[in-house]
PDB file of C-alpha atoms (C1' of nucleotides) in Angstrom:
ATOM      1  CA  MET K  14      91.443  92.835 112.836  1.00  0.00           C
ATOM      2  CA  PRO K  15      92.761  91.577 109.525  1.00  0.00           C
ATOM      3  CA  GLU K  16      94.095  93.726 106.709  1.00  0.00           C
ATOM      4  CA  LEU K  17      95.534  92.465 103.197  1.00  0.00           C
ATOM      5  CA  PRO K  18      99.213  91.317 104.737  1.00  0.00           C
ATOM      6  CA  GLU K  19      97.221  88.874 107.768  1.00  0.00           C
ATOM      7  CA  VAL K  20      94.777  87.657 104.870  1.00  0.00           C
ATOM      8  CA  GLU K  21      97.623  87.024 102.606  1.00  0.00           C
ATOM      9  CA  ALA K  22      99.644  84.931 105.243  1.00  0.00           C
ATOM     10  CA  LEU K  23      96.314  83.290 105.828  1.00  0.00           C
ATOM     11  CA  ARG K  24      96.093  82.412 102.654  1.00  0.00           C
ATOM     12  CA  GLU K  25      99.671  81.277 102.240  1.00  0.00           C
ATOM     13  CA  SER K  26      99.202  78.880 105.195  1.00  0.00           C
ATOM     14  CA  LEU K  27      96.275  77.211 104.241  1.00  0.00           C
ATOM     15  CA  VAL K  28      97.213  76.733 100.515  1.00  0.00           C
ATOM     16  CA  GLU K  29      99.145  73.568 101.798  1.00  0.00           C
ATOM     17  CA  ARG K  30      96.455  72.536 104.021  1.00  0.00           C
ATOM     18  CA  LEU K  31      93.714  72.465 101.909  1.00  0.00           C
ATOM     19  CA  VAL K  32      94.021  71.891  98.668  1.00  0.00           C
ATOM     20  CA  GLY K  33      93.306  68.449  97.264  1.00  0.00           C
ATOM     21  CA  ASP K  34      91.242  67.882 100.142  1.00  0.00           C
ATOM     22  CA  ARG K  35      87.679  67.140 100.336  1.00  0.00           C
ATOM     23  CA  PHE K  36      84.909  68.936 102.467  1.00  0.00           C
ATOM     24  CA  ARG K  37      83.503  66.228 104.159  1.00  0.00           C
ATOM     25  CA  ARG K  38      80.945  67.270 106.545  1.00  0.00           C
ATOM     26  CA  VAL K  39      80.268  70.972 107.993  1.00  0.00           C
ATOM     27  CA  VAL K  40      78.952  72.049 111.298  1.00  0.00           C
ATOM     28  CA  VAL K  41      77.575  75.627 111.781  1.00  0.00           C
ATOM     29  CA  ARG K  42      76.470  76.462 115.309  1.00  0.00           C
ATOM     30  CA  GLU K  43      76.341  79.913 114.933  1.00  0.00           C
ATOM     31  CA  ARG K  44      74.494  81.677 111.249  1.00  0.00           C
ATOM     32  CA  ARG K  45      73.967  85.570 112.844  1.00  0.00           C
ATOM     33  CA  LEU K  46      77.578  87.118 111.245  1.00  0.00           C
ATOM     34  CA  ARG K  47      76.802  90.496 109.304  1.00  0.00           C
ATOM     35  CA  ARG K  48      74.579  88.517 107.033  1.00  0.00           C
ATOM     36  CA  PRO K  49      72.834  85.423 108.186  1.00  0.00           C
ATOM     37  CA  ILE K  50      74.924  82.322 107.123  1.00  0.00           C
ATOM     38  CA  ASP K  51      73.343  80.071 104.197  1.00  0.00           C
ATOM     39  CA  ARG K  52      73.226  76.593 105.489  1.00  0.00           C
ATOM     40  CA  ARG K  53      72.264  75.331 102.789  1.00  0.00           C
ATOM     41  CA  ALA K  54      74.792  76.745 100.574  1.00  0.00           C
ATOM     42  CA  LEU K  55      77.603  75.229 102.900  1.00  0.00           C
ATOM     43  CA  GLN K  56      76.084  72.054 102.871  1.00  0.00           C
ATOM     44  CA  ARG K  57      76.244  71.734  99.340  1.00  0.00           C
ATOM     45  CA  LEU K  58      79.786  72.094  99.240  1.00  0.00           C
ATOM     46  CA  VAL K  59      80.278  68.800 100.903  1.00  0.00           C
ATOM     47  CA  GLY K  60      81.726  66.314  98.687  1.00  0.00           C
ATOM     48  CA  ALA K  61      83.667  69.242  96.485  1.00  0.00           C
ATOM     49  CA  ALA K  62      87.396  68.877  96.242  1.00  0.00           C
ATOM     50  CA  VAL K  63      89.441  72.176  97.141  1.00  0.00           C
ATOM     51  CA  CYS K  64      91.326  73.014  93.958  1.00  0.00           C
ATOM     52  CA  GLY K  65      92.816  76.568  94.981  1.00  0.00           C
ATOM     53  CA  VAL K  66      93.096  79.156  97.926  1.00  0.00           C
ATOM     54  CA  GLU K  67      93.042  82.516  96.697  1.00  0.00           C
ATOM     55  CA  ARG K  68      92.871  86.505  98.323  1.00  0.00           C
ATOM     56  CA  ARG K  69      90.913  89.306  96.551  1.00  0.00           C
ATOM     57  CA  ALA K  70      91.140  92.609  99.028  1.00  0.00           C
ATOM     58  CA  LYS K  71      90.453  91.140 102.585  1.00  0.00           C
ATOM     59  CA  TYR K  72      88.717  88.498 101.215  1.00  0.00           C
ATOM     60  CA  LEU K  73      89.791  84.694 101.200  1.00  0.00           C
ATOM     61  CA  ARG K  74      88.370  82.483  98.657  1.00  0.00           C
ATOM     62  CA  ILE K  75      88.426  78.761  98.943  1.00  0.00           C
ATOM     63  CA  ARG K  76      87.749  77.436  95.042  1.00  0.00           C
ATOM     64  CA  THR K  77      86.147  74.446  94.637  1.00  0.00           C
ATOM     65  CA  ASP K  78      85.888  71.572  91.892  1.00  0.00           C
ATOM     66  CA  ALA K  79      82.207  71.689  92.267  1.00  0.00           C
ATOM     67  CA  GLY K  80      82.432  75.736  90.416  1.00  0.00           C
ATOM     68  CA  ARG K  81      81.075  77.672  93.518  1.00  0.00           C
ATOM     69  CA  SER K  82      83.954  79.250  96.452  1.00  0.00           C
ATOM     70  CA  LEU K  83      83.695  79.644  99.828  1.00  0.00           C
ATOM     71  CA  VAL K  84      84.523  83.129 100.528  1.00  0.00           C
ATOM     72  CA  VAL K  85      85.423  84.074 104.322  1.00  0.00           C
ATOM     73  CA  HIS K  86      86.033  87.666 105.394  1.00  0.00           C
ATOM     74  CA  LEU K  87      87.469  87.926 108.661  1.00  0.00           C
ATOM     75  CA  GLY K  88      85.787  91.173 109.755  1.00  0.00           C
ATOM     76  CA  MET K  89      87.322  91.968 113.652  1.00  0.00           C
ATOM     77  CA  SER K  90      87.931  89.284 114.853  1.00  0.00           C
ATOM     78  CA  GLY K  91      87.775  86.379 112.973  1.00  0.00           C
ATOM     79  CA  ARG K  92      90.332  83.245 112.798  1.00  0.00           C
ATOM     80  CA  LEU K  93      90.217  80.753 110.177  1.00  0.00           C
ATOM     81  CA  VAL K  94      92.827  77.908 111.015  1.00  0.00           C
ATOM     82  CA  SER K  95      93.294  74.384 110.054  1.00  0.00           C
ATOM     83  CA  THR K  96      93.513  71.794 112.424  1.00  0.00           C
ATOM     84  CA  ASP K  97      94.273  67.613 112.690  1.00  0.00           C
ATOM     85  CA  ASP K  98      91.518  67.421 115.795  1.00  0.00           C
ATOM     86  CA  GLY K  99      90.578  69.023 118.607  1.00  0.00           C
ATOM     87  CA  ALA K 100      87.262  70.205 119.992  1.00  0.00           C
ATOM     88  CA  ALA K 101      85.480  73.639 118.882  1.00  0.00           C
ATOM     89  CA  GLU K 102      86.057  76.736 121.236  1.00  0.00           C
ATOM     90  CA  ALA K 103      83.913  79.452 122.328  1.00  0.00           C
ATOM     91  CA  HIS K 104      82.672  81.315 119.086  1.00  0.00           C
ATOM     92  CA  GLU K 105      83.678  78.897 116.480  1.00  0.00           C
ATOM     93  CA  HIS K 106      80.601  79.497 114.473  1.00  0.00           C
ATOM     94  CA  VAL K 107      81.654  76.878 111.441  1.00  0.00           C
ATOM     95  CA  THR K 108      83.182  73.992 111.577  1.00  0.00           C
ATOM     96  CA  TRP K 109      84.100  71.626 108.473  1.00  0.00           C
ATOM     97  CA  THR K 110      85.896  68.470 108.456  1.00  0.00           C
ATOM     98  CA  LEU K 111      87.581  67.301 105.408  1.00  0.00           C
ATOM     99  CA  ALA K 112      88.432  63.596 103.869  1.00  0.00           C
ATOM    100  CA  SER K 113      92.084  63.644 105.600  1.00  0.00           C
ATOM    101  CA  GLY K 114      90.343  63.982 109.018  1.00  0.00           C
ATOM    102  CA  ARG K 115      91.730  67.465 109.274  1.00  0.00           C
ATOM    103  CA  MET K 116      89.619  70.030 110.438  1.00  0.00           C
ATOM    104  CA  LEU K 117      88.919  73.909 109.575  1.00  0.00           C
ATOM    105  CA  ARG K 118      87.719  76.019 111.979  1.00  0.00           C
ATOM    106  CA  TYR K 119      85.597  79.587 111.855  1.00  0.00           C
ATOM    107  CA  ARG K 120      85.628  81.665 115.139  1.00  0.00           C
ATOM    108  CA  ASP K 121      84.529  85.219 115.170  1.00  0.00           C
ATOM    109  CA  PRO K 122      83.803  86.600 119.174  1.00  0.00           C
ATOM    110  CA  ARG K 123      82.155  89.647 117.429  1.00  0.00           C
ATOM    111  CA  ARG K 124      80.521  88.582 114.285  1.00  0.00           C
ATOM    112  CA  PHE K 125      81.580  91.047 111.859  1.00  0.00           C
ATOM    113  CA  GLY K 126      82.523  88.474 109.427  1.00  0.00           C
ATOM    114  CA  LEU K 127      81.118  86.799 106.413  1.00  0.00           C
ATOM    115  CA  VAL K 128      80.825  82.744 105.462  1.00  0.00           C
ATOM    116  CA  TYR K 129      79.313  82.199 101.797  1.00  0.00           C
ATOM    117  CA  VAL K 130      79.904  80.523  98.621  1.00  0.00           C
ATOM    118  CA  VAL K 131      79.700  82.010  95.421  1.00  0.00           C
ATOM    119  CA  SER K 132      79.593  80.661  92.056  1.00  0.00           C
ATOM    120  CA  ASP K 133      82.842  81.229  90.360  1.00  0.00           C
ATOM    121  CA  ARG K 134      80.991  82.625  87.269  1.00  0.00           C
ATOM    122  CA  THR K 135      79.156  85.505  89.150  1.00  0.00           C
ATOM    123  CA  ILE K 136      81.654  86.134  91.529  1.00  0.00           C
ATOM    124  CA  GLU K 137      83.295  89.283  89.714  1.00  0.00           C
ATOM    125  CA  ARG K 138      79.560  90.833  90.072  1.00  0.00           C
ATOM    126  CA  HIS K 139      78.717  90.009  93.650  1.00  0.00           C
ATOM    127  CA  PRO K 140      78.140  93.391  95.346  1.00  0.00           C
ATOM    128  CA  ASP K 141      80.775  92.493  97.844  1.00  0.00           C
ATOM    129  CA  PHE K 142      83.758  92.532  94.840  1.00  0.00           C
ATOM    130  CA  ALA K 143      82.292  94.413  92.026  1.00  0.00           C
ATOM    131  CA  SER K 144      83.125  97.389  93.484  1.00  0.00           C
ATOM    132  CA  LEU K 145      86.464  97.100  95.086  1.00  0.00           C
ATOM    133  CA  GLY K 146      89.444  98.782  93.689  1.00  0.00           C
ATOM    134  CA  VAL K 147      93.106  97.737  92.670  1.00  0.00           C
ATOM    135  CA  GLU K 148      95.352  95.305  94.396  1.00  0.00           C
ATOM    136  CA  PRO K 149      98.041  97.905  96.135  1.00  0.00           C
ATOM    137  CA  LEU K 150     100.693  94.818  95.056  1.00  0.00           C
ATOM    138  CA  ASP K 151      99.821  94.636  90.832  1.00  0.00           C
ATOM    139  CA  ALA K 152     101.355  96.935  88.554  1.00  0.00           C
ATOM    140  CA  THR K 153      98.611  98.530  87.980  1.00  0.00           C
ATOM    141  CA  PHE K 154      98.759 100.535  91.606  1.00  0.00           C
ATOM    142  CA  ASP K 155     100.958 103.260  91.621  1.00  0.00           C
ATOM    143  CA  ALA K 156     100.889 107.371  91.904  1.00  0.00           C
ATOM    144  CA  HIS K 157      98.999 108.147  88.728  1.00  0.00           C
ATOM    145  CA  HIS K 158      96.472 105.883  89.691  1.00  0.00           C
ATOM    146  CA  LEU K 159      96.014 107.357  93.295  1.00  0.00           C
ATOM    147  CA  HIS K 160      95.895 110.948  91.659  1.00  0.00           C
ATOM    148  CA  ALA K 161      93.134 109.766  89.136  1.00  0.00           C
ATOM    149  CA  CYS K 162      90.922 108.265  92.160  1.00  0.00           C
ATOM    150  CA  ALA K 163      91.470 111.960  94.042  1.00  0.00           C
ATOM    151  CA  ALA K 164      89.885 113.673  91.357  1.00  0.00           C
ATOM    152  CA  GLY K 165      86.546 115.448  92.774  1.00  0.00           C
ATOM    153  CA  ARG K 166      87.854 114.671  96.311  1.00  0.00           C
ATOM    154  CA  ARG K 167      88.762 116.654  99.080  1.00  0.00           C
ATOM    155  CA  GLY K 168      88.954 114.480 102.234  1.00  0.00           C
ATOM    156  CA  PRO K 169      91.906 113.176 104.354  1.00  0.00           C
ATOM    157  CA  VAL K 170      94.202 111.419 102.797  1.00  0.00           C
ATOM    158  CA  LYS K 171      93.767 108.744 105.648  1.00  0.00           C
ATOM    159  CA  SER K 172      89.891 107.896 104.891  1.00  0.00           C
ATOM    160  CA  PHE K 173      90.888 107.709 101.171  1.00  0.00           C
ATOM    161  CA  LEU K 174      93.995 105.109 101.780  1.00  0.00           C
ATOM    162  CA  MET K 175      90.859 103.128 103.391  1.00  0.00           C
ATOM    163  CA  ASP K 176      88.512 103.254 101.107  1.00  0.00           C
ATOM    164  CA  GLN K 177      88.605  99.802  99.445  1.00  0.00           C
ATOM    165  CA  ARG K 178      87.253 101.294  96.133  1.00  0.00           C
ATOM    166  CA  VAL K 179      90.520 103.331  95.172  1.00  0.00           C
ATOM    167  CA  VAL K 180      93.113 100.660  96.729  1.00  0.00           C
ATOM    168  CA  VAL K 181      91.916  97.280  98.655  1.00  0.00           C
ATOM    169  CA  GLY K 182      93.662  95.739 101.642  1.00  0.00           C
ATOM    170  CA  VAL K 183      94.819  99.127 103.386  1.00  0.00           C
ATOM    171  CA  GLY K 184      92.889  99.150 106.844  1.00  0.00           C
ATOM    172  CA  ASN K 185      93.679 101.257 109.917  1.00  0.00           C
ATOM    173  CA  ILE K 186      96.844  99.741 111.100  1.00  0.00           C
ATOM    174  CA  TYR K 187      98.364 100.053 107.560  1.00  0.00           C
ATOM    175  CA  ALA K 188      96.957 103.883 106.614  1.00  0.00           C
ATOM    176  CA  SER K 189      99.044 105.238 109.880  1.00  0.00           C
ATOM    177  CA  GLU K 190     101.971 103.047 109.294  1.00  0.00           C
ATOM    178  CA  VAL K 191     102.086 103.766 105.387  1.00  0.00           C
ATOM    179  CA  LEU K 192     101.412 107.263 105.480  1.00  0.00           C
ATOM    180  CA  PHE K 193     104.511 107.553 108.401  1.00  0.00           C
ATOM    181  CA  ARG K 194     106.575 105.844 105.996  1.00  0.00           C
ATOM    182  CA  ALA K 195     105.523 108.109 103.424  1.00  0.00           C
ATOM    183  CA  ARG K 196     106.418 111.594 105.384  1.00  0.00           C
ATOM    184  CA  VAL K 197     102.454 112.514 104.749  1.00  0.00           C
ATOM    185  CA  SER K 198      99.731 114.026 107.318  1.00  0.00           C
ATOM    186  CA  PRO K 199      97.307 111.457 107.899  1.00  0.00           C
ATOM    187  CA  ARG K 200      94.647 114.393 107.796  1.00  0.00           C
ATOM    188  CA  ARG K 201      96.431 116.474 104.451  1.00  0.00           C
ATOM    189  CA  ARG K 202      93.592 116.637 101.614  1.00  0.00           C
ATOM    190  CA  VAL K 203      93.558 114.788  99.055  1.00  0.00           C
ATOM    191  CA  ASP K 204      93.614 117.929  96.777  1.00  0.00           C
ATOM    192  CA  THR K 205      96.257 119.102  98.437  1.00  0.00           C
ATOM    193  CA  ILE K 206      98.590 116.023  97.277  1.00  0.00           C
ATOM    194  CA  GLY K 207     101.223 116.684  94.120  1.00  0.00           C
ATOM    195  CA  PRO K 208     102.839 114.158  92.428  1.00  0.00           C
ATOM    196  CA  ALA K 209     105.869 113.719  94.702  1.00  0.00           C
ATOM    197  CA  ARG K 210     103.768 112.639  97.602  1.00  0.00           C
ATOM    198  CA  TRP K 211     101.694 110.589  95.658  1.00  0.00           C
ATOM    199  CA  ALA K 212     104.427 108.540  94.185  1.00  0.00           C
ATOM    200  CA  ARG K 213     105.921 108.372  97.997  1.00  0.00           C
ATOM    201  CA  ILE K 214     102.280 107.118  99.438  1.00  0.00           C
ATOM    202  CA  ALA K 215     102.230 104.474  96.319  1.00  0.00           C
ATOM    203  CA  ASP K 216     105.594 103.111  97.332  1.00  0.00           C
ATOM    204  CA  ALA K 217     105.259 103.237 100.830  1.00  0.00           C
ATOM    205  CA  THR K 218     101.869 101.425 100.612  1.00  0.00           C
ATOM    206  CA  ARG K 219     103.881  98.559  98.316  1.00  0.00           C
ATOM    207  CA  ALA K 220     106.589  98.405 100.829  1.00  0.00           C
ATOM    208  CA  VAL K 221     104.329  98.444 104.141  1.00  0.00           C
ATOM    209  CA  LEU K 222     102.375  95.820 103.044  1.00  0.00           C
ATOM    210  CA  ALA K 223     105.226  93.753 101.430  1.00  0.00           C
ATOM    211  CA  ALA K 224     107.151  93.435 104.827  1.00  0.00           C
ATOM    212  CA  ALA K 225     103.940  92.652 106.700  1.00  0.00           C
ATOM    213  CA  ILE K 226     103.195  89.888 104.979  1.00  0.00           C
ATOM    214  CA  ASP K 227     106.881  88.455 105.150  1.00  0.00           C
ATOM    215  CA  ALA K 228     106.105  88.943 108.600  1.00  0.00           C
ATOM    216  CA  GLY K 229     103.124  86.492 108.486  1.00  0.00           C
ATOM    217  CA  GLY K 230     101.004  89.558 109.419  1.00  0.00           C
ATOM    218  CA  THR K 231     100.433  92.040 112.529  1.00  0.00           C
ATOM    219  CA  THR K 232      98.749  90.534 115.783  1.00  0.00           C
ATOM    220  CA  ILE K 233      97.356  92.939 118.070  1.00  0.00           C
ATOM    221  CA  ARG K 234      95.084  90.672 119.974  1.00  0.00           C
ATOM    222  CA  ASP K 235      92.903  88.268 117.996  1.00  0.00           C
ATOM    223  CA  TYR K 236      94.880  87.556 114.316  1.00  0.00           C
ATOM    224  CA  VAL K 237      96.742  84.373 113.855  1.00  0.00           C
ATOM    225  CA  GLY K 238      97.304  82.495 110.648  1.00  0.00           C
ATOM    226  CA  GLY K 239      95.639  79.137 109.278  1.00  0.00           C
ATOM    227  CA  ARG K 240      97.624  77.246 111.815  1.00  0.00           C
ATOM    228  CA  GLY K 241      97.063  78.907 114.844  1.00  0.00           C
ATOM    229  CA  ALA K 242     100.644  80.860 114.682  1.00  0.00           C
ATOM    230  CA  GLU K 243     100.481  84.936 115.558  1.00  0.00           C
ATOM    231  CA  GLY K 244     101.837  87.719 113.321  1.00  0.00           C
ATOM    232  CA  ARG K 245     105.474  89.372 114.003  1.00  0.00           C
ATOM    233  CA  PHE K 246     105.016  92.736 112.263  1.00  0.00           C
ATOM    234  CA  GLN K 247     103.494  94.023 115.586  1.00  0.00           C
ATOM    235  CA  HIS K 248     107.262  94.639 116.628  1.00  0.00           C
ATOM    236  CA  GLU K 249     108.075  96.345 113.372  1.00  0.00           C
ATOM    237  CA  LEU K 250     105.330  99.208 113.355  1.00  0.00           C
ATOM    238  CA  ALA K 251     106.745 102.214 113.518  1.00  0.00           C
ATOM    239  CA  VAL K 252     103.788 104.337 114.730  1.00  0.00           C
ATOM    240  CA  TYR K 253     100.583 102.465 115.030  1.00  0.00           C
ATOM    241  CA  GLY K 254      99.891 101.887 118.960  1.00  0.00           C
ATOM    242  CA  ARG K 255     102.714 103.974 119.965  1.00  0.00           C
ATOM    243  CA  ALA K 256     100.965 107.044 121.665  1.00  0.00           C
ATOM    244  CA  ASP K 257     103.563 109.424 123.169  1.00  0.00           C
ATOM    245  CA  ALA K 258     106.402 107.221 122.513  1.00  0.00           C
ATOM    246  CA  PRO K 259     109.191 109.045 120.623  1.00  0.00           C
ATOM    247  CA  CYS K 260     109.479 108.385 116.714  1.00  0.00           C
ATOM    248  CA  VAL K 261     111.645 106.140 115.401  1.00  0.00           C
ATOM    249  CA  ALA K 262     113.048 108.776 112.923  1.00  0.00           C
ATOM    250  CA  CYS K 263     113.409 111.924 114.636  1.00  0.00           C
ATOM    251  CA  GLY K 264     112.479 111.181 118.363  1.00  0.00           C
ATOM    252  CA  HIS K 265     109.640 113.410 118.637  1.00  0.00           C
ATOM    253  CA  PRO K 266     106.637 111.919 120.162  1.00  0.00           C
ATOM    254  CA  VAL K 267     104.112 109.945 118.059  1.00  0.00           C
ATOM    255  CA  ARG K 268     100.745 111.794 118.399  1.00  0.00           C
ATOM    256  CA  ARG K 269      97.252 109.543 118.811  1.00  0.00           C
ATOM    257  CA  SER K 270      94.277 111.137 117.118  1.00  0.00           C
ATOM    258  CA  VAL K 271      90.865 110.360 116.077  1.00  0.00           C
ATOM    259  CA  MET K 272      90.018 110.819 112.272  1.00  0.00           C
ATOM    260  CA  ALA K 273      86.778 109.443 111.266  1.00  0.00           C
ATOM    261  CA  GLY K 274      86.670 107.150 114.851  1.00  0.00           C
ATOM    262  CA  ARG K 275      89.442 105.176 114.670  1.00  0.00           C
ATOM    263  CA  ALA K 276      92.886 105.640 116.223  1.00  0.00           C
ATOM    264  CA  THR K 277      95.171 107.464 114.204  1.00  0.00           C
ATOM    265  CA  TYR K 278      99.075 107.803 114.814  1.00  0.00           C
ATOM    266  CA  ALA K 279     101.322 110.273 113.415  1.00  0.00           C
ATOM    267  CA  CYS K 280     104.800 112.013 114.077  1.00  0.00           C
ATOM    268  CA  GLY K 281     103.670 115.782 113.684  1.00  0.00           C
ATOM    269  CA  ARG K 282     107.255 116.357 112.911  1.00  0.00           C
ATOM    270  CA  CYS K 283     108.340 114.154 109.819  1.00  0.00           C
ATOM    271  CA  GLN K 284     104.773 114.015 108.157  1.00  0.00           C
ATOM    272  CA  ARG K 285     103.313 116.985 106.678  1.00  0.00           C
TER     273      ARG K 285
ATOM    274  C1'  DC B  23      78.515 112.221  94.163  1.00  0.00           C
ATOM    275  C1'  DT B  24      81.278 112.874  98.977  1.00  0.00           C
ATOM    276  C1'  DT B  25      81.733 112.385 103.485  1.00  0.00           C
ATOM    277  C1'  DC B  26      80.376 111.655 108.270  1.00  0.00           C
ATOM    278  C1'  DG B  27      78.556 109.328 112.162  1.00  0.00           C
ATOM    279  C1'  DA B  28      76.129 105.777 113.922  1.00  0.00           C
ATOM    280  C1'  DT B  29      75.781 101.260 113.780  1.00  0.00           C
ATOM    281  C1'  DC B  30      76.541  95.705 113.905  1.00  0.00           C
ATOM    282  C1'  DC B  31      78.989  92.370 118.500  1.00  0.00           C
ATOM    283  C1'  DT B  32      81.810  90.600 122.427  1.00  0.00           C
ATOM    284  C1'  DG B  33      85.508  91.133 124.828  1.00  0.00           C
ATOM    285  C1'  DA B  34      89.836  92.918 127.483  1.00  0.00           C
ATOM    286  C1'  DA B  35      91.958  96.176 129.480  1.00  0.00           C
ATOM    287  C1'  DG B  36      92.422 100.006 132.773  1.00  0.00           C
ATOM    288  C1'  DG B  37      90.298 103.523 136.526  1.00  0.00           C
ATOM    289  C1'  DC B  38      88.008 103.818 140.504  1.00  0.00           C
TER     290       DC B  38
ATOM    291  C1'  DT R  24      87.632  91.730 143.804  1.00  0.00           C
ATOM    292  C1'  DG R  25      84.131  93.713 141.163  1.00  0.00           C
ATOM    293  C1'  DC R  26      81.978  97.080 138.286  1.00  0.00           C
ATOM    294  C1'  DC R  27      81.723 100.374 134.878  1.00  0.00           C
ATOM    295  C1'  DT R  28      83.837 102.594 130.952  1.00  0.00           C
ATOM    296  C1'  DT R  29      86.398 102.564 126.965  1.00  0.00           C
ATOM    297  C1'  DC R  30      88.350 100.817 123.097  1.00  0.00           C
ATOM    298  C1'  DA R  31      89.386  97.073 119.366  1.00  0.00           C
ATOM    299  C1'  DG R  32      92.882  95.423 112.697  1.00  0.00           C
ATOM    300  C1'  DG R  33      85.761  96.408 108.573  1.00  0.00           C
ATOM    301  C1'  DA R  34      82.337  97.580 106.708  1.00  0.00           C
ATOM    302  C1'  DT R  35      77.671  99.374 105.520  1.00  0.00           C
ATOM    303  C1'  DC R  36      73.562 102.506 106.001  1.00  0.00           C
ATOM    304  C1'  DG R  37      71.405 106.569 106.075  1.00  0.00           C
ATOM    305  C1'  DA R  38      71.687 111.710 106.599  1.00  0.00           C
ATOM    306  C1'  DA R  39      73.605 116.206 105.079  1.00  0.00           C
TER     307       DA R  39
END
DNA sequence: CTTCGATCCTGAAGGC
DNA sequence: TGCCTTCAGGATCGAA
């Protein structure tokens, strides 16, 4: 479900709700996520104050003054929402109560997500974080970086863009959107891409992700922000989910295909 | 090493 | 209405 813009929008909405507050109680109803939840580790964060809410790739990191961070990954169907009160709904696997009385709720029907605690001292060496690529909104992300990462590879550029070891945060929706904006076919092999296309891909990646963050992310089905609000970028999608509809640039029908088992959308006329 | 396919899980949507 | 199939925003694992 959530790609970088959704997690970043979530981060922004949770910062003001969480920082300065303190975990008072935690209830784990279902521990079987992608990896089992460590109840005791979550329990040991009770009493700790939240001192920051950060994002790395698609991971949300809630820092505490205990020198440990609560890490949340939303998988496909996860939600993390801050409320003033209310009862647990279906598939709400973890509920935190904070000193302010506010609640933080993790809900994830498909259970592809993650909730765990990691020491700030070792988080960079954690297997989830150790091999992550560059942040697409950092200055080090550019055409040169993409070109260098592509050396020795020959697969399609869409899979390459979604490879979190190359650049983080681009998932299935934004991969199609970025390549449309860059006018590059998702099936184009990376060993046939020259400097001009890499530059367009880097520029389009930044532009699409930034616009999606501004719009509060994309809500296709499950995603909501930290206050339960849907994103608005679904209204700005150029190709994703628009099979057979006219291309916004040339009017040619948008084509849906399947790559690596994932729905892929492109304009066969605009993208080469 | 890369790349591909299968897999984890539930619910919504569409076809008949 | 109800049953069945397909599909869904992620990431990992084993195999080729």
